[in-house]
Amino acid sequence: MRFDMWKSKAQKGAFLVFTALMIPIIFLCAGFAVDLGNAWAYKSKLQNAADAAALAGASHFTNGDSYEQHPYADSYANQFLKANYGYLPNPIQNLKMQAQEATEKNPKTGKDETHGYYRVAFSEKVPVTFMGMFNYDGLDVVVEAVAIIPRKGTSTKGSFINVGNWIDGSVFDANSTDLDPGHKIDGPFFYPDSKIVINNHEKYEEAIHHTTKYYKWTPEWAGWVEEADGRFKTFWPETAGETRKEAIDNGQFNLPVEGNELEYEQACKEANSDFEEMFRSISTVRSASEYDIQVSGNTTDKLAVESTDSNNLRIRLKCDSSMSNSERPFYIYVKGNVSTIYIDIMDNITRPVIFCYTGHSSWSHGATNIQFNSYGHDFLGSIYTPDSQIMPFNFESGTFRGSITADAVQFQSNHGYFKWESFDTPADIGGESGSGAQEDKLRLVINNKLQW
């Protein structure tokens, strides 16, 4: 019995010694837990700020920023960053706002898809208390957020020409009609997915029900008659050399499409606003009435010009084939009101050019007259002039890939080829997304394959 009592007292003494030894360790662990918990709380707050900044930057990236330079997106990202991180003990460090484009295979469809990404990353040194005893001056908290840059689905059908009022000229097979079924088609040619939309109901009805009055003689009767001539048809490239009747029998043509005036006006209003916002911070060049603009190899993505002559502005577009080209659109925004604008295509344009002019209100009320001259060259891009008349639109040969938006267009093109193409810009009016089209919605993503 005495032995057992002695053993119990010995064990109690050992426990007291063990407890005494553990107290400093417990306090040390508690101190580390406090510092780490504080750092974790800051990390959560900073991560929320980074997420908000990445989403803000990505959502505003579509206004013309490039993947190399994106000041517009960065300005919004900075606003949301400052608004969300609140009080910080130290200034944030190593702030990086980056963007890149990457092509990856979609595991569901097996097809390559290209996405744009916007990244915000930075660090913050959080003060410590207990860890300072071990010469720690703070804990570096690093956060990162990557958002996918939104874009509309790539359209499989689109409006090659959108007019607010009317379109006329040799765009319709050199003014030939169904009353001459033996006429051999020699252009112009429009690809099947390239449609013409007339957004004025009366003008659309006039086009569809166009008639021709002519003198007709038969053994039984002779006199003047008026018949529907089917003039407003555009024929596909494969009809070259066919007769008009053969092409019609094979269904190798497009008819104009009637647009919705209100929807068209709203789409143009939104596009005008987007262009205005895009160029709000871009300095305007106002030094001449004639400008020679090199679009290939140009590091600038956006150029705003204004004429020193309110009556005339001439823009010559050049594209040196020996210089590197870019798939990124090159924006030319004309500010102010000009009576006449000349657009001269001096070379084959291989970089998308988005030409935008929103001056004046209606062709019937003294609108700007735009004269487009291709001089036999190819063109890639969009002509967005919703309140102006393009008279004439000279494109006698070559290939035009893109779109045209104007209040009225008078075509002079007997042998040209025209194909609708979208560049995912505000100038794309009236596109229709096809099934399976890639569409990127704004969202945060985790992609370990990206190299920043």
PDB file of C-alpha atoms in Angstrom, residues 5-237:
ATOM      1  CA  MET A   5       1.005   5.841  -2.517  1.00  0.00           C
ATOM      2  CA  TRP A   6       4.586   6.771  -3.275  1.00  0.00           C
ATOM      3  CA  LYS A   7       4.091   5.923  -6.965  1.00  0.00           C
ATOM      4  CA  SER A   8       0.980   8.128  -7.210  1.00  0.00           C
ATOM      5  CA  LYS A   9       2.754  11.142  -5.689  1.00  0.00           C
ATOM      6  CA  ALA A  10       5.702  10.660  -8.058  1.00  0.00           C
ATOM      7  CA  GLN A  11       3.401  10.696 -11.087  1.00  0.00           C
ATOM      8  CA  LYS A  12       1.741  13.901  -9.915  1.00  0.00           C
ATOM      9  CA  GLY A  13       5.079  15.590  -9.600  1.00  0.00           C
ATOM     10  CA  ALA A  14       6.075  14.551 -13.127  1.00  0.00           C
ATOM     11  CA  PHE A  15       2.832  15.969 -14.505  1.00  0.00           C
ATOM     12  CA  LEU A  16       3.491  19.313 -12.848  1.00  0.00           C
ATOM     13  CA  VAL A  17       6.947  19.456 -14.377  1.00  0.00           C
ATOM     14  CA  PHE A  18       5.566  18.517 -17.830  1.00  0.00           C
ATOM     15  CA  THR A  19       2.882  21.180 -17.533  1.00  0.00           C
ATOM     16  CA  ALA A  20       5.449  23.792 -16.583  1.00  0.00           C
ATOM     17  CA  LEU A  21       7.511  22.910 -19.612  1.00  0.00           C
ATOM     18  CA  MET A  22       4.490  23.016 -21.967  1.00  0.00           C
ATOM     19  CA  ILE A  23       3.158  26.412 -20.914  1.00  0.00           C
ATOM     20  CA  PRO A  24       5.694  28.432 -22.982  1.00  0.00           C
ATOM     21  CA  ILE A  25       5.074  26.186 -25.978  1.00  0.00           C
ATOM     22  CA  ILE A  26       1.303  26.615 -25.613  1.00  0.00           C
ATOM     23  CA  PHE A  27       1.657  30.393 -25.429  1.00  0.00           C
ATOM     24  CA  LEU A  28       4.009  30.312 -28.405  1.00  0.00           C
ATOM     25  CA  CYS A  29       1.543  28.279 -30.458  1.00  0.00           C
ATOM     26  CA  ALA A  30      -1.256  30.612 -29.423  1.00  0.00           C
ATOM     27  CA  GLY A  31       0.856  33.566 -30.550  1.00  0.00           C
ATOM     28  CA  PHE A  32       1.537  31.955 -33.904  1.00  0.00           C
ATOM     29  CA  ALA A  33      -2.174  31.166 -34.248  1.00  0.00           C
ATOM     30  CA  VAL A  34      -3.090  34.812 -33.600  1.00  0.00           C
ATOM     31  CA  ASP A  35      -0.601  36.088 -36.187  1.00  0.00           C
ATOM     32  CA  LEU A  36      -1.585  33.472 -38.761  1.00  0.00           C
ATOM     33  CA  GLY A  37      -5.271  34.091 -38.125  1.00  0.00           C
ATOM     34  CA  ASN A  38      -4.733  37.801 -38.620  1.00  0.00           C
ATOM     35  CA  ALA A  39      -2.889  37.124 -41.863  1.00  0.00           C
ATOM     36  CA  TRP A  40      -5.677  34.800 -43.015  1.00  0.00           C
ATOM     37  CA  ALA A  41      -8.282  37.468 -42.298  1.00  0.00           C
ATOM     38  CA  TYR A  42      -6.320  39.966 -44.378  1.00  0.00           C
ATOM     39  CA  LYS A  43      -5.888  37.420 -47.163  1.00  0.00           C
ATOM     40  CA  SER A  44      -9.636  36.887 -47.334  1.00  0.00           C
ATOM     41  CA  LYS A  45     -10.222  40.633 -47.583  1.00  0.00           C
ATOM     42  CA  LEU A  46      -7.492  41.087 -50.177  1.00  0.00           C
ATOM     43  CA  GLN A  47      -8.727  38.148 -52.227  1.00  0.00           C
ATOM     44  CA  ASN A  48     -12.185  39.695 -52.410  1.00  0.00           C
ATOM     45  CA  ALA A  49     -10.606  42.936 -53.612  1.00  0.00           C
ATOM     46  CA  ALA A  50      -8.532  41.110 -56.238  1.00  0.00           C
ATOM     47  CA  ASP A  51     -11.598  39.211 -57.449  1.00  0.00           C
ATOM     48  CA  ALA A  52     -13.596  42.423 -57.822  1.00  0.00           C
ATOM     49  CA  ALA A  53     -10.704  44.148 -59.623  1.00  0.00           C
ATOM     50  CA  ALA A  54     -10.181  41.262 -62.063  1.00  0.00           C
ATOM     51  CA  LEU A  55     -13.884  41.128 -62.918  1.00  0.00           C
ATOM     52  CA  ALA A  56     -14.039  44.913 -63.383  1.00  0.00           C
ATOM     53  CA  GLY A  57     -10.979  44.954 -65.623  1.00  0.00           C
ATOM     54  CA  ALA A  58     -12.141  42.027 -67.730  1.00  0.00           C
ATOM     55  CA  SER A  59     -15.648  43.446 -68.162  1.00  0.00           C
ATOM     56  CA  HIS A  60     -14.256  46.720 -69.537  1.00  0.00           C
ATOM     57  CA  PHE A  61     -11.518  45.139 -71.635  1.00  0.00           C
ATOM     58  CA  THR A  62     -13.742  44.940 -74.722  1.00  0.00           C
ATOM     59  CA  ASN A  63     -13.563  48.700 -75.278  1.00  0.00           C
ATOM     60  CA  GLY A  64     -10.450  48.441 -77.428  1.00  0.00           C
ATOM     61  CA  ASP A  65      -7.629  47.592 -75.004  1.00  0.00           C
ATOM     62  CA  SER A  66      -4.929  45.306 -76.368  1.00  0.00           C
ATOM     63  CA  TYR A  67      -3.333  42.380 -74.559  1.00  0.00           C
ATOM     64  CA  GLU A  68      -0.077  44.337 -74.356  1.00  0.00           C
ATOM     65  CA  GLN A  69      -1.567  47.646 -73.238  1.00  0.00           C
ATOM     66  CA  HIS A  70      -4.889  47.921 -71.466  1.00  0.00           C
ATOM     67  CA  PRO A  71      -5.131  51.262 -69.640  1.00  0.00           C
ATOM     68  CA  TYR A  72      -8.917  51.394 -69.862  1.00  0.00           C
ATOM     69  CA  ALA A  73      -9.354  48.014 -68.169  1.00  0.00           C
ATOM     70  CA  ASP A  74      -6.656  48.844 -65.608  1.00  0.00           C
ATOM     71  CA  SER A  75      -8.355  52.086 -64.597  1.00  0.00           C
ATOM     72  CA  TYR A  76     -11.557  50.226 -63.713  1.00  0.00           C
ATOM     73  CA  ALA A  77      -9.626  47.466 -61.976  1.00  0.00           C
ATOM     74  CA  ASN A  78      -7.859  50.054 -59.812  1.00  0.00           C
ATOM     75  CA  GLN A  79     -11.138  51.699 -58.844  1.00  0.00           C
ATOM     76  CA  PHE A  80     -12.633  48.417 -57.659  1.00  0.00           C
ATOM     77  CA  LEU A  81      -9.406  47.409 -55.966  1.00  0.00           C
ATOM     78  CA  LYS A  82      -9.263  50.526 -53.814  1.00  0.00           C
ATOM     79  CA  ALA A  83     -12.971  50.398 -53.070  1.00  0.00           C
ATOM     80  CA  ASN A  84     -12.809  46.827 -51.740  1.00  0.00           C
ATOM     81  CA  TYR A  85      -9.603  46.343 -49.778  1.00  0.00           C
ATOM     82  CA  GLY A  86     -10.365  49.073 -47.251  1.00  0.00           C
ATOM     83  CA  TYR A  87      -7.798  49.911 -44.561  1.00  0.00           C
ATOM     84  CA  LEU A  88      -4.416  48.230 -44.916  1.00  0.00           C
ATOM     85  CA  PRO A  89      -1.493  48.547 -42.501  1.00  0.00           C
ATOM     86  CA  ASN A  90       0.968  48.833 -45.414  1.00  0.00           C
ATOM     87  CA  PRO A  91       0.701  49.818 -49.096  1.00  0.00           C
ATOM     88  CA  ILE A  92       0.089  46.900 -51.445  1.00  0.00           C
ATOM     89  CA  GLN A  93       3.182  45.650 -53.233  1.00  0.00           C
ATOM     90  CA  ASN A  94       4.061  44.074 -56.585  1.00  0.00           C
ATOM     91  CA  LEU A  95       0.748  45.056 -58.190  1.00  0.00           C
ATOM     92  CA  LYS A  96       0.378  43.381 -61.582  1.00  0.00           C
ATOM     93  CA  MET A  97      -2.473  43.854 -64.034  1.00  0.00           C
ATOM     94  CA  GLN A  98      -1.948  41.602 -66.999  1.00  0.00           C
ATOM     95  CA  ALA A  99      -3.861  40.196 -69.948  1.00  0.00           C
ATOM     96  CA  GLN A 100      -3.241  37.423 -72.402  1.00  0.00           C
ATOM     97  CA  GLU A 101      -4.937  35.279 -74.989  1.00  0.00           C
ATOM     98  CA  ALA A 102      -4.609  31.492 -74.949  1.00  0.00           C
ATOM     99  CA  THR A 103      -5.863  28.722 -77.204  1.00  0.00           C
ATOM    100  CA  GLU A 104      -6.964  25.515 -75.536  1.00  0.00           C
ATOM    101  CA  LYS A 105      -8.902  22.423 -76.479  1.00  0.00           C
ATOM    102  CA  ASN A 106     -12.444  22.217 -75.168  1.00  0.00           C
ATOM    103  CA  PRO A 107     -12.713  18.814 -73.452  1.00  0.00           C
ATOM    104  CA  LYS A 108     -16.413  18.574 -74.325  1.00  0.00           C
ATOM    105  CA  THR A 109     -16.269  19.437 -78.020  1.00  0.00           C
ATOM    106  CA  GLY A 110     -12.642  18.541 -78.746  1.00  0.00           C
ATOM    107  CA  LYS A 111     -12.291  21.839 -80.649  1.00  0.00           C
ATOM    108  CA  ASP A 112      -9.656  24.510 -80.109  1.00  0.00           C
ATOM    109  CA  GLU A 113     -11.047  27.643 -78.489  1.00  0.00           C
ATOM    110  CA  THR A 114      -9.330  30.951 -77.898  1.00  0.00           C
ATOM    111  CA  HIS A 115     -10.082  32.875 -74.713  1.00  0.00           C
ATOM    112  CA  GLY A 116      -8.874  36.162 -73.288  1.00  0.00           C
ATOM    113  CA  TYR A 117      -7.826  36.422 -69.637  1.00  0.00           C
ATOM    114  CA  TYR A 118      -7.298  39.378 -67.303  1.00  0.00           C
ATOM    115  CA  ARG A 119      -5.234  38.979 -64.118  1.00  0.00           C
ATOM    116  CA  VAL A 120      -4.791  41.069 -60.979  1.00  0.00           C
ATOM    117  CA  ALA A 121      -2.090  40.016 -58.508  1.00  0.00           C
ATOM    118  CA  PHE A 122      -0.399  41.780 -55.576  1.00  0.00           C
ATOM    119  CA  SER A 123       0.970  41.237 -52.080  1.00  0.00           C
ATOM    120  CA  GLU A 124       0.646  42.896 -48.668  1.00  0.00           C
ATOM    121  CA  LYS A 125       2.923  42.701 -45.640  1.00  0.00           C
ATOM    122  CA  VAL A 126       0.751  42.069 -42.586  1.00  0.00           C
ATOM    123  CA  PRO A 127       2.231  43.085 -39.178  1.00  0.00           C
ATOM    124  CA  VAL A 128       2.869  40.368 -36.587  1.00  0.00           C
ATOM    125  CA  THR A 129       3.020  40.397 -32.779  1.00  0.00           C
ATOM    126  CA  PHE A 130       4.335  37.160 -31.355  1.00  0.00           C
ATOM    127  CA  MET A 131       6.314  36.229 -34.444  1.00  0.00           C
ATOM    128  CA  GLY A 132       8.244  39.465 -34.075  1.00  0.00           C
ATOM    129  CA  MET A 133      10.116  37.764 -31.224  1.00  0.00           C
ATOM    130  CA  PHE A 134      11.737  35.601 -33.907  1.00  0.00           C
ATOM    131  CA  ASN A 135      12.807  38.546 -36.085  1.00  0.00           C
ATOM    132  CA  TYR A 136       9.758  38.387 -38.395  1.00  0.00           C
ATOM    133  CA  ASP A 137       8.843  41.901 -39.567  1.00  0.00           C
ATOM    134  CA  GLY A 138       5.555  40.697 -41.033  1.00  0.00           C
ATOM    135  CA  LEU A 139       3.888  38.040 -43.125  1.00  0.00           C
ATOM    136  CA  ASP A 140       3.702  38.419 -46.916  1.00  0.00           C
ATOM    137  CA  VAL A 141       0.173  37.710 -48.076  1.00  0.00           C
ATOM    138  CA  VAL A 142      -0.045  37.097 -51.834  1.00  0.00           C
ATOM    139  CA  VAL A 143      -3.346  37.052 -53.743  1.00  0.00           C
ATOM    140  CA  GLU A 144      -4.235  36.522 -57.389  1.00  0.00           C
ATOM    141  CA  ALA A 145      -7.456  36.605 -59.411  1.00  0.00           C
ATOM    142  CA  VAL A 146      -7.964  35.747 -63.081  1.00  0.00           C
ATOM    143  CA  ALA A 147     -11.165  36.554 -64.960  1.00  0.00           C
ATOM    144  CA  ILE A 148     -12.143  35.496 -68.444  1.00  0.00           C
ATOM    145  CA  ILE A 149     -12.713  38.415 -70.798  1.00  0.00           C
ATOM    146  CA  PRO A 150     -16.322  38.267 -72.040  1.00  0.00           C
ATOM    147  CA  ARG A 151     -17.216  38.255 -75.689  1.00  0.00           C
ATOM    148  CA  LYS A 152     -20.218  37.397 -77.802  1.00  0.00           C
ATOM    149  CA  GLY A 153     -20.379  34.067 -79.540  1.00  0.00           C
ATOM    150  CA  THR A 154     -18.730  34.002 -82.926  1.00  0.00           C
ATOM    151  CA  SER A 155     -21.595  34.366 -85.347  1.00  0.00           C
ATOM    152  CA  THR A 156     -22.181  32.037 -88.240  1.00  0.00           C
ATOM    153  CA  LYS A 157     -24.636  34.400 -89.889  1.00  0.00           C
ATOM    154  CA  GLY A 158     -24.445  38.133 -90.097  1.00  0.00           C
ATOM    155  CA  SER A 159     -25.568  41.303 -91.768  1.00  0.00           C
ATOM    156  CA  PHE A 160     -22.953  42.271 -94.305  1.00  0.00           C
ATOM    157  CA  ILE A 161     -24.758  45.523 -95.057  1.00  0.00           C
ATOM    158  CA  ASN A 162     -27.100  47.327 -92.656  1.00  0.00           C
ATOM    159  CA  VAL A 163     -28.830  50.390 -94.048  1.00  0.00           C
ATOM    160  CA  GLY A 164     -31.214  52.676 -92.237  1.00  0.00           C
ATOM    161  CA  ASN A 165     -32.939  53.699 -95.476  1.00  0.00           C
ATOM    162  CA  TRP A 166     -31.924  52.420 -98.875  1.00  0.00           C
ATOM    163  CA  ILE A 167     -29.329  50.677-100.993  1.00  0.00           C
ATOM    164  CA  ASP A 168     -28.969  50.876-104.739  1.00  0.00           C
ATOM    165  CA  GLY A 169     -26.521  50.705-107.608  1.00  0.00           C
ATOM    166  CA  SER A 170     -24.705  47.831-109.257  1.00  0.00           C
ATOM    167  CA  VAL A 171     -24.727  45.783-106.067  1.00  0.00           C
ATOM    168  CA  PHE A 172     -27.590  43.842-107.647  1.00  0.00           C
ATOM    169  CA  ASP A 173     -25.816  42.138-110.554  1.00  0.00           C
ATOM    170  CA  ALA A 174     -25.045  45.292-112.491  1.00  0.00           C
ATOM    171  CA  ASN A 175     -28.724  46.315-112.457  1.00  0.00           C
ATOM    172  CA  SER A 176     -29.855  43.224-114.351  1.00  0.00           C
ATOM    173  CA  THR A 177     -33.361  41.885-113.685  1.00  0.00           C
ATOM    174  CA  ASP A 178     -35.341  38.661-113.931  1.00  0.00           C
ATOM    175  CA  LEU A 179     -36.862  40.086-117.121  1.00  0.00           C
ATOM    176  CA  ASP A 180     -33.535  39.195-118.746  1.00  0.00           C
ATOM    177  CA  PRO A 181     -33.223  35.520-117.728  1.00  0.00           C
ATOM    178  CA  GLY A 182     -30.448  34.814-120.221  1.00  0.00           C
ATOM    179  CA  HIS A 183     -28.118  37.403-118.701  1.00  0.00           C
ATOM    180  CA  LYS A 184     -24.737  35.848-117.757  1.00  0.00           C
ATOM    181  CA  ILE A 185     -23.752  36.693-114.196  1.00  0.00           C
ATOM    182  CA  ASP A 186     -20.355  38.340-113.872  1.00  0.00           C
ATOM    183  CA  GLY A 187     -20.594  39.891-110.423  1.00  0.00           C
ATOM    184  CA  PRO A 188     -20.757  41.329-107.956  1.00  0.00           C
ATOM    185  CA  PHE A 189     -20.811  38.189-105.826  1.00  0.00           C
ATOM    186  CA  PHE A 190     -22.046  37.828-102.275  1.00  0.00           C
ATOM    187  CA  TYR A 191     -21.332  34.762-100.157  1.00  0.00           C
ATOM    188  CA  PRO A 192     -24.419  32.902 -98.849  1.00  0.00           C
ATOM    189  CA  ASP A 193     -23.915  34.104 -95.255  1.00  0.00           C
ATOM    190  CA  SER A 194     -23.689  37.752 -96.321  1.00  0.00           C
ATOM    191  CA  LYS A 195     -27.085  39.385 -96.235  1.00  0.00           C
ATOM    192  CA  ILE A 196     -28.326  42.915 -96.808  1.00  0.00           C
ATOM    193  CA  VAL A 197     -30.693  44.320 -94.189  1.00  0.00           C
ATOM    194  CA  ILE A 198     -32.940  47.276 -94.991  1.00  0.00           C
ATOM    195  CA  ASN A 199     -34.245  48.751 -91.752  1.00  0.00           C
ATOM    196  CA  ASN A 200     -36.787  51.116 -93.291  1.00  0.00           C
ATOM    197  CA  HIS A 201     -40.075  49.304 -93.935  1.00  0.00           C
ATOM    198  CA  GLU A 202     -41.176  51.427 -96.909  1.00  0.00           C
ATOM    199  CA  LYS A 203     -37.790  51.147 -98.607  1.00  0.00           C
ATOM    200  CA  TYR A 204     -37.757  47.401 -97.994  1.00  0.00           C
ATOM    201  CA  GLU A 205     -41.187  47.025 -99.581  1.00  0.00           C
ATOM    202  CA  GLU A 206     -40.052  49.070-102.573  1.00  0.00           C
ATOM    203  CA  ALA A 207     -37.033  46.805-103.004  1.00  0.00           C
ATOM    204  CA  ILE A 208     -38.919  43.520-102.741  1.00  0.00           C
ATOM    205  CA  HIS A 209     -41.766  44.633-105.015  1.00  0.00           C
ATOM    206  CA  HIS A 210     -39.679  46.642-107.438  1.00  0.00           C
ATOM    207  CA  THR A 211     -41.217  46.848-110.908  1.00  0.00           C
ATOM    208  CA  THR A 212     -40.026  47.891-114.343  1.00  0.00           C
ATOM    209  CA  LYS A 213     -42.169  49.580-116.973  1.00  0.00           C
ATOM    210  CA  TYR A 214     -41.322  48.643-120.549  1.00  0.00           C
ATOM    211  CA  TYR A 215     -42.843  48.345-124.000  1.00  0.00           C
ATOM    212  CA  LYS A 216     -43.924  44.785-124.778  1.00  0.00           C
ATOM    213  CA  TRP A 217     -44.917  43.451-128.177  1.00  0.00           C
ATOM    214  CA  THR A 218     -46.705  40.204-128.925  1.00  0.00           C
ATOM    215  CA  PRO A 219     -48.606  39.044-132.015  1.00  0.00           C
ATOM    216  CA  GLU A 220     -51.801  39.715-130.147  1.00  0.00           C
ATOM    217  CA  TRP A 221     -50.921  42.971-128.439  1.00  0.00           C
ATOM    218  CA  ALA A 222     -48.344  45.767-128.111  1.00  0.00           C
ATOM    219  CA  GLY A 223     -48.090  48.378-125.386  1.00  0.00           C
ATOM    220  CA  TRP A 224     -46.560  49.449-122.107  1.00  0.00           C
ATOM    221  CA  VAL A 225     -46.613  46.996-119.195  1.00  0.00           C
ATOM    222  CA  GLU A 226     -45.205  47.027-115.692  1.00  0.00           C
ATOM    223  CA  GLU A 227     -43.907  43.847-114.125  1.00  0.00           C
ATOM    224  CA  ALA A 228     -42.045  42.814-110.987  1.00  0.00           C
ATOM    225  CA  ASP A 229     -38.427  42.511-112.090  1.00  0.00           C
ATOM    226  CA  GLY A 230     -36.844  40.695-109.138  1.00  0.00           C
ATOM    227  CA  ARG A 231     -33.969  43.103-109.386  1.00  0.00           C
ATOM    228  CA  PHE A 232     -32.976  43.075-105.723  1.00  0.00           C
ATOM    229  CA  LYS A 233     -31.113  39.780-105.675  1.00  0.00           C
ATOM    230  CA  THR A 234     -27.458  39.158-104.839  1.00  0.00           C
ATOM    231  CA  PHE A 235     -25.825  36.067-106.317  1.00  0.00           C
ATOM    232  CA  TRP A 236     -23.281  33.659-104.848  1.00  0.00           C
ATOM    233  CA  PRO A 237     -19.714  33.251-106.171  1.00  0.00           C
TER     234      PRO A 237
END
